[in-house]
XYZ file of C-alpha atoms in Angstrom:
483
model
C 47.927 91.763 171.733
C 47.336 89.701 174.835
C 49.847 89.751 177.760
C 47.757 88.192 180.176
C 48.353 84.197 179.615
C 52.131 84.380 179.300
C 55.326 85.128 181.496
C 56.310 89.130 182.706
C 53.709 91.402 177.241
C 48.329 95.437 142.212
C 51.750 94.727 142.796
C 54.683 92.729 141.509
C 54.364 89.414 143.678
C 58.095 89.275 142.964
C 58.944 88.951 146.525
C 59.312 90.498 149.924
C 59.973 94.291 148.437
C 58.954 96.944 150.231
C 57.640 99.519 147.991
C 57.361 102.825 150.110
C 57.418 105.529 147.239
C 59.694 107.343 145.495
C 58.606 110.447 143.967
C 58.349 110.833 140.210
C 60.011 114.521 139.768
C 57.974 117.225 137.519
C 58.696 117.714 134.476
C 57.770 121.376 133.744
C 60.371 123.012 136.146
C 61.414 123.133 139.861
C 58.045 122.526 142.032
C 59.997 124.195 145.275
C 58.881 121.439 147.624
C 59.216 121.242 151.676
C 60.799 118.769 153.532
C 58.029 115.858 154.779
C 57.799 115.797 158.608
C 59.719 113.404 160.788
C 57.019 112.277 162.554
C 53.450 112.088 163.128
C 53.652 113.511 166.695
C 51.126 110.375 167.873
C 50.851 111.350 171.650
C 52.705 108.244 172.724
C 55.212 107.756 170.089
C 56.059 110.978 168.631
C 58.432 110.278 165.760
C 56.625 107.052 164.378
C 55.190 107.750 161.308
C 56.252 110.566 159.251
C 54.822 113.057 156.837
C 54.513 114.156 153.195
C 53.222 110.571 151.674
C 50.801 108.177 151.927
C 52.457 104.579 151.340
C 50.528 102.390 148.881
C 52.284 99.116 148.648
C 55.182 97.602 150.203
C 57.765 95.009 148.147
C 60.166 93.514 150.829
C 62.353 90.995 149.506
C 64.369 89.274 152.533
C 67.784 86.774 152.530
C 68.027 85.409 155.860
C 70.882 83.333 157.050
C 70.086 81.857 160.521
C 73.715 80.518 161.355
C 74.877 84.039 161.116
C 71.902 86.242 161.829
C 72.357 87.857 158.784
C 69.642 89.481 156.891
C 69.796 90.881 153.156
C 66.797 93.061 152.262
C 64.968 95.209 149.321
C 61.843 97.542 150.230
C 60.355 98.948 147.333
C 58.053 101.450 148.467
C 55.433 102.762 146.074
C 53.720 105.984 147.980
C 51.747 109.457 146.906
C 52.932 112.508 147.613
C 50.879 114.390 149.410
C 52.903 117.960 149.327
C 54.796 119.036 147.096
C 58.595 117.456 148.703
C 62.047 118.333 148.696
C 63.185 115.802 151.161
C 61.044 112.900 153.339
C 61.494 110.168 156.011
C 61.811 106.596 156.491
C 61.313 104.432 160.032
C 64.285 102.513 160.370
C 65.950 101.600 163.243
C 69.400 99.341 162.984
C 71.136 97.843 159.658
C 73.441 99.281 157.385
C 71.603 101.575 154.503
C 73.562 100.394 151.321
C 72.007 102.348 148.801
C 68.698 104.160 148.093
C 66.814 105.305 144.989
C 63.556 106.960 143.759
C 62.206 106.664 140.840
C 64.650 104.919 139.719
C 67.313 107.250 139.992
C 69.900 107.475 142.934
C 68.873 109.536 145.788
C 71.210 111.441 149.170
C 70.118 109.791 152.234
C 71.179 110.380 156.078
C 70.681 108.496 159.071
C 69.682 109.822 162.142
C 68.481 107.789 165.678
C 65.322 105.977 163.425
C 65.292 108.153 160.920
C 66.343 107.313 157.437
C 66.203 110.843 155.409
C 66.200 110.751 151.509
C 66.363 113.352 149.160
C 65.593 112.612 145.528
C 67.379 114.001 142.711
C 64.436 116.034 142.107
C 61.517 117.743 143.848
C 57.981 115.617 144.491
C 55.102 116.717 142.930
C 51.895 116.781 145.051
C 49.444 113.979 144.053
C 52.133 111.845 142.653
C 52.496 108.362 142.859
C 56.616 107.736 143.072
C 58.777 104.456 144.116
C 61.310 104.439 146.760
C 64.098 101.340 146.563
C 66.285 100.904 149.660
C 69.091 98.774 149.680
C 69.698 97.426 153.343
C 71.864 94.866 155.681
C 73.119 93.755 158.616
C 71.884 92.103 162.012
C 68.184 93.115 162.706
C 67.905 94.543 166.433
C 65.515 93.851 169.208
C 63.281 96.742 170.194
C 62.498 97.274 174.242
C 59.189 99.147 174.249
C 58.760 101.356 177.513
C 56.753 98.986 179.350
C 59.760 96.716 179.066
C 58.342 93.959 176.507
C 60.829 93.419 173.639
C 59.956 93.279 169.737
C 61.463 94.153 166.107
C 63.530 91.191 165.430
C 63.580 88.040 167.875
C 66.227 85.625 166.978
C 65.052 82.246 168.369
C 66.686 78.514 168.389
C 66.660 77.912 164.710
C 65.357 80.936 163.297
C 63.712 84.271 163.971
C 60.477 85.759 164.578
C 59.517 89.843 163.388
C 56.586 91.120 165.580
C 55.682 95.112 165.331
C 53.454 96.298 168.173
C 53.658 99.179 168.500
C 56.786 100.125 166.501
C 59.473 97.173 166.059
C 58.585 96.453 162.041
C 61.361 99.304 161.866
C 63.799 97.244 162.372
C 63.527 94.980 159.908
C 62.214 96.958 156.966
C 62.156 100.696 156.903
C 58.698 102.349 156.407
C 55.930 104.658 157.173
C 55.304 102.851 160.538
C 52.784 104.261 162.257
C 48.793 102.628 162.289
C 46.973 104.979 160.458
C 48.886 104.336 157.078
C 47.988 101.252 156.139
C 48.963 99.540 152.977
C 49.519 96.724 151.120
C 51.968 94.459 151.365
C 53.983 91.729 148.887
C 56.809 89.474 150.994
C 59.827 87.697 149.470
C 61.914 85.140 151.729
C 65.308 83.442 150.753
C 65.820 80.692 153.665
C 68.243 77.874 153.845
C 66.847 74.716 152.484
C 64.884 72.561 155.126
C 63.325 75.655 156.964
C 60.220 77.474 156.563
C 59.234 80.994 156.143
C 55.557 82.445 157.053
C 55.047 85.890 157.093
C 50.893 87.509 156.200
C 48.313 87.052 153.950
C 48.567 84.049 151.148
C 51.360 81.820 150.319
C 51.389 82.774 146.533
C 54.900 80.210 145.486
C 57.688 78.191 147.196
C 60.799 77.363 144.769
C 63.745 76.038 145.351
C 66.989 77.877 144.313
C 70.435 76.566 144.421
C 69.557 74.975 148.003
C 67.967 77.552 149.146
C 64.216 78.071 149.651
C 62.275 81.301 148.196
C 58.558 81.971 150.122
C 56.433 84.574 148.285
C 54.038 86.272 150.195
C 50.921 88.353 149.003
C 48.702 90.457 151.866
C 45.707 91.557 149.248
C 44.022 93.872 151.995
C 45.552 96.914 153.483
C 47.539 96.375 156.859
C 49.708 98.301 159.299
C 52.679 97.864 159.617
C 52.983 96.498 163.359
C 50.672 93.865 161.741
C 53.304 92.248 159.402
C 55.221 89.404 160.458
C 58.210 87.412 159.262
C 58.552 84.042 161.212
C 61.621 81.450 159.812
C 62.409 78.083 161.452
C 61.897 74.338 161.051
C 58.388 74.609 161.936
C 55.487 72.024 161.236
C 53.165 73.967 158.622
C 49.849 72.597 157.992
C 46.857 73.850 155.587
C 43.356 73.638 155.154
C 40.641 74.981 153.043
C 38.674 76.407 156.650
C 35.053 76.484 156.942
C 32.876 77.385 154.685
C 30.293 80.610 154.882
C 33.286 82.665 157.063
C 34.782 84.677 154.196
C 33.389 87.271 151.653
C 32.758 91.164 151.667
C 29.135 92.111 152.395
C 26.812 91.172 149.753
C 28.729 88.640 148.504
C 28.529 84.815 148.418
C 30.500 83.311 151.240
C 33.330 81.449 150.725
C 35.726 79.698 153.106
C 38.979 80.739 154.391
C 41.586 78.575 153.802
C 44.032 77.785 157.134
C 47.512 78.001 156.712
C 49.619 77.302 160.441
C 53.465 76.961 161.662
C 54.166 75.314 164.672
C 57.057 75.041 166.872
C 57.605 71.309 166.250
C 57.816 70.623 170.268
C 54.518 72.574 170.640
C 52.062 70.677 167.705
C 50.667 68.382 170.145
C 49.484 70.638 172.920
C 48.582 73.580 170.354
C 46.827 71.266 168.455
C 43.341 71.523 170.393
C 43.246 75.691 169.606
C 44.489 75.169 166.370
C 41.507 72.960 165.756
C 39.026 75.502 166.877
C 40.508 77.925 164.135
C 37.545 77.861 161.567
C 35.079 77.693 164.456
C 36.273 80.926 165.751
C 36.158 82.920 162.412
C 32.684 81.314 161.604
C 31.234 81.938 164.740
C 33.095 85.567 164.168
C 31.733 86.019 161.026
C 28.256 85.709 162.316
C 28.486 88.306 165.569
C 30.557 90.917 164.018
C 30.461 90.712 159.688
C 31.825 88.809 156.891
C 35.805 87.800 157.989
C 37.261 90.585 156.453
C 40.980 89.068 155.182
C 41.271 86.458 152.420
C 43.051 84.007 155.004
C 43.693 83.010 158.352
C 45.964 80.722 160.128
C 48.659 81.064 163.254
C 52.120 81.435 164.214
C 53.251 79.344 167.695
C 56.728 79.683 168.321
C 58.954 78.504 170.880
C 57.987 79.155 174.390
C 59.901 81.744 176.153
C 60.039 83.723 172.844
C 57.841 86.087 173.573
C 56.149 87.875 176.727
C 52.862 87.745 175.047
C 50.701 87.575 171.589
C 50.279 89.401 168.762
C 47.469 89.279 166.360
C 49.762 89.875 163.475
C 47.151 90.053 160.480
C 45.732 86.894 159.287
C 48.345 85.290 160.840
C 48.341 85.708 165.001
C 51.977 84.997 166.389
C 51.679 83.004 169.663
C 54.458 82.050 172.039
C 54.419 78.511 173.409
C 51.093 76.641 172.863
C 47.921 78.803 173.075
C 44.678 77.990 174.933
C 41.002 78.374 173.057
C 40.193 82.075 174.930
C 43.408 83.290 173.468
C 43.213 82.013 170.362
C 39.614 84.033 170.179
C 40.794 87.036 171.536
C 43.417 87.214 168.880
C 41.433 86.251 165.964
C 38.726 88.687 166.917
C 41.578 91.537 166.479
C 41.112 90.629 162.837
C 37.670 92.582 163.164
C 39.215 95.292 165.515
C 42.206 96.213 165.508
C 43.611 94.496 161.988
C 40.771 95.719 159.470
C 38.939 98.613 161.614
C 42.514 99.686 162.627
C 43.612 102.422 165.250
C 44.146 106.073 164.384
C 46.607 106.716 166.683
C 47.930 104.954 169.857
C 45.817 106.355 172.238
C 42.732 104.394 170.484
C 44.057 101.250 171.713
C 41.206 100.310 173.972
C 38.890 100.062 170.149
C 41.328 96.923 169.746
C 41.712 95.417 173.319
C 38.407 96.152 174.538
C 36.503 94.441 171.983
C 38.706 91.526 171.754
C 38.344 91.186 175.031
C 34.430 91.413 174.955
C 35.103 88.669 172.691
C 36.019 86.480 174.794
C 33.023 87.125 177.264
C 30.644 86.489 174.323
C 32.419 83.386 173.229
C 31.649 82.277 175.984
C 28.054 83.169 176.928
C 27.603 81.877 173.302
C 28.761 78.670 174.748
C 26.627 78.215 177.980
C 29.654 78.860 180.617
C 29.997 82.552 182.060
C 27.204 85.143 180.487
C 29.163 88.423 179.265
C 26.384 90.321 182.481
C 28.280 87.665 184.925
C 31.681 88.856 183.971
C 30.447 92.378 183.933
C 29.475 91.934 187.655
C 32.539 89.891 188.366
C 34.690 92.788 187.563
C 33.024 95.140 189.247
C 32.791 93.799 192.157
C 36.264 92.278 191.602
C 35.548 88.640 192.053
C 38.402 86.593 190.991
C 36.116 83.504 191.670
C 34.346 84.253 188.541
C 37.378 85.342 186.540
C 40.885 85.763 188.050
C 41.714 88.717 185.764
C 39.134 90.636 188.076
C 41.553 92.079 190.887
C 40.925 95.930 190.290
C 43.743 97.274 188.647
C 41.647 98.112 185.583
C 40.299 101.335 187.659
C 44.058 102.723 187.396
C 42.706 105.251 184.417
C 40.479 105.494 181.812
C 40.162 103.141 178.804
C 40.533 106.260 176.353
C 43.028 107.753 177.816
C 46.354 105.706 179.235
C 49.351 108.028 180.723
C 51.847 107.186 179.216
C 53.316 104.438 176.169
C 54.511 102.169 178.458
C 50.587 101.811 179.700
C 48.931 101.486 175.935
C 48.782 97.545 177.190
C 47.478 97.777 180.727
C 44.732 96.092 182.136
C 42.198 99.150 182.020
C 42.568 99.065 178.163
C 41.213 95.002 178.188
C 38.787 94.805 180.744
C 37.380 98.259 181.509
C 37.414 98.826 177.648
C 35.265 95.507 177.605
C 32.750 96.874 180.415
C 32.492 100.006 177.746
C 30.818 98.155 175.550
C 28.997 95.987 178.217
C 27.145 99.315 179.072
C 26.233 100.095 175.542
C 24.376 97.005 175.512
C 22.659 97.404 178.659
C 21.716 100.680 177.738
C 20.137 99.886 174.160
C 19.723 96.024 174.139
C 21.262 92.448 171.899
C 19.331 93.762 168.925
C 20.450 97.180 168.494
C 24.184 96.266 170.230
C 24.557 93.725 167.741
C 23.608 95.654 164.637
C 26.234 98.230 166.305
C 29.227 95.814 166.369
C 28.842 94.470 162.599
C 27.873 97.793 161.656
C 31.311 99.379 162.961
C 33.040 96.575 161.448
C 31.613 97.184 158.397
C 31.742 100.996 158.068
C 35.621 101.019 159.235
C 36.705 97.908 157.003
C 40.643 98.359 156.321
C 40.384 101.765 157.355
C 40.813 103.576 160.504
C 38.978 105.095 163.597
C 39.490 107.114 166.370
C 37.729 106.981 169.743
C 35.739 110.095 168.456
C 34.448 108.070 165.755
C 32.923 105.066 167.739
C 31.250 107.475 170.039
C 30.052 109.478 167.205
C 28.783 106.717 165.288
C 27.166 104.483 168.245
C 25.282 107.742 169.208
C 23.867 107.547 165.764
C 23.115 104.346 164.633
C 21.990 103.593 167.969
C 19.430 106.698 168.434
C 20.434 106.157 172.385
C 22.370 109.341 174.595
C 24.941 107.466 175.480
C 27.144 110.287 177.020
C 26.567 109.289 180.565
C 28.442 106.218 178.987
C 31.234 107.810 177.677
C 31.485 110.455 180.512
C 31.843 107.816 183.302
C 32.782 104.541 181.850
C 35.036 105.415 178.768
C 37.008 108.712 180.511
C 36.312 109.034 183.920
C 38.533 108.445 186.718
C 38.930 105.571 189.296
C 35.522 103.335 189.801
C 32.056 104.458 188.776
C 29.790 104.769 191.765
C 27.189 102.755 189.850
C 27.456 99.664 187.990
């Protein structure tokens, strides 16, 4: 996410289901399961998430009527049990549950605040894959987050935009939604004819049906769920096969990405420039930190005003109003951290921002204009000559450890996570802070990590003592003594 540029923050391709699982009872007797917990107790944001299951795929299906507001949806949720349950939970925040069934049989549910409980006919056996199918309508809601930024649902002038960070994909599909499941995802959009519908991942049909549009959407890699996006309007979509040598796992032949963007049709002409530099950014990405780890790329500008900031939404970063080439690499280098190496919990926030952020500085330096050491400086010695985001408020607490949710987006999370990893590569030089970025990439691909991981593998693979580093720069309190 950025808030910095903007005003005051194997599965059925049959549509946009999403398949959290239902539980396939036993069959030799009553297992005498436990309820799964209502949430994961994530420091910040205690109920998101929930236990009991691991989600596997998601099938959302989605009938949007913009004159109304209306939305019709399906999630089939396919998901492995991983207790013996009676009873488990579901993230959903708004809309009418209509019906809900697992395994294909019907199921109790109850709604309480965001929690949608189900209990299946039958018990859950541990280690059991099982299919969850709810039944849902209504007007999706806007989410206020407690730093006063709004998400879930974001009706715009001809459309709507869903953006989930850190828990607003709840109100458009119910889920597991917290960062460390991931999963993958299959997207089905019904939209009037004449209007488009973009959500992650590849565009695998368009049909027409009776005047109405149908958009199927396939994300092949896993993803969190503040990652996926819905975006419907009249926007100007444009494709491209990308660049070549930017895609491919490790190993593998490259391969390029293909480029798939919507556009607020009053905004092609002044996004056009950072649009342009798309493939640029995910080759030059693809050489500093690993093989591009999603099977496209692309972006999302809607309407100015939309939106307090951006989003990297995977493969597909959401921008509002026209964005400018540092924010179009900032977000794109979230597909690295942040998207595939993805957060444990919310309190590992600075492993996205902060090396976004440094990706900026090295664009940059890569470029000939300010060298990553000059920002470094800048900020400490708070020269807003050098780079007007330098004013001191990223001393407020430490990168690792924010006080509260509503400061998971603050300024010590960007910049002092950024001078983090500035400090690891003074300390142990370009060669081995090089090998340490692509290596992290590439050990964490579509996973997760924790702050405790990153120290505990840079300590390693570097062969440097970097406590001092972590002691002072990553959890110490108000403004080293030292640069």
């Amino acid at each position: 996410m950025d808030l910095r540029r903007t005003a005051p923050r194997t599965a059925p391709a049959l549509a946009v289901l999403l398949v959290l699982g239902l539980a396939t009872g036993c069959s030799g007797g009553p297992v005498d399961g436990s309820p799964g917990a209502a949430g994961l107790r994530d420091r910040y944001f205690p109920k998101a998430g929930n236990g009991g299951y691991q989600v596997d795929h998601y099938g959302i299906r989605l009938d949007y009527v913009p004159d109304t507001g209306r939305l019709t949806g399906t999630a089939e949720i396919t998901a492995t049990a991983e207790q013996a349950l009676s009873s488990f939970h579901l993230d959903f925040d708004g809309m009418e549950v209509d019906e809900v069934e697992v395994d294909g049989k019907g199921a109790r549910f109850n709604r309480a605040g965001q929690e949608l409980t189900v209990r299946p006919a039958g018990d859950l056996v541990k280690g059991r894959t099982f299919r969850t199918v709810v039944h849902y309508s209504g007007v999706p809601r806007t989410i206020e987050d407690p730093d006063g930024s709004e998400e879930g649902w974001i009706e715009t002038a001809d459309g709507a935009v869903a953006v989930g960070e850190p828990v607003g994909s709840m109100a458009w599909f119910p889920g597991n939604h917290h960062p460390s499941d991931k999963a993958l995802y299959d997207v089905e959009i019904t939209v009037p004819k004449g209007y488009e519908a973009v959500s992650n991942g590849v565009l695998k049909a368009r049909t027409e049906r009776a005047g109405r549009s149908v958009f199927q959407w396939h994300a092949a890699e896993p993803m969190a769920s503040y990652l996926a996006t819905v975006a419907i309007g009249r926007y100007d979509v444009r494709t491209s096969p990308g660049a070549a040598g930017t895609g491919g796992s490790a190993g593998a032949a490259p391969s390029a990405v293909p480029v798939y963007t919507a556009v607020d049709p009053k905004l092609v002409k002044k996004s056009a420039p950072a649009l342009a530099r798309i493939p640029d950014v995910v080759a030059w990405g693809s050489r500093r930190f690993g093989p591009y780890p999603f099977s496209s790329v692309g972006a999302i500008v809607v309407p100015d005003g939309t939106l307090g900031y951006a989003l990297e939404t995977q493969t597909r970063p959401v921008f509002s109003g026209a964005p400018d080439a540092d924010l179009m690499v900032h977000e794109l280098a979230h597909q690295w951290f942040g998207n595939s190496v993805s957060p444990k919990s919310w309190r590992d926030m600075w492993l996205n921002e902060g090396f976004a952020t440094y990706a900026e500085w090295l664009w940059a330096e890569d470029r000939g204009g300010v060298t990553a050491e000059e920002r470094f400086d800048a900020f400490y010695d708070e020269d807003t000559d050098v780079d007007p985001e330098a004013d001191g408020s990223y001393w407020d607490f430490p990168p690792a450890d924010p006080p509260g949710p509503e400061h998971i987006s603050d300024d010590p999370v960007y910049y002092r996570g950024a001078m983090v990893l500035h400090k690891i590569r003074q300390k142990v030089g370009d060669e081995a802070f090089f090998a340490l970025l692509r290596g992290w990439a590439a050990a964490r691909r579509h996973g997760n990590a924790s702050t405790a991981d990153f120290t505990a593998y840079a300590d390693r693979t570097t062969g440097e003592d970097l406590s001092a580093i972590w002691r002072v720069w990553l959890e110490g309190d108000g403004k080293p003594d030292h640069r």
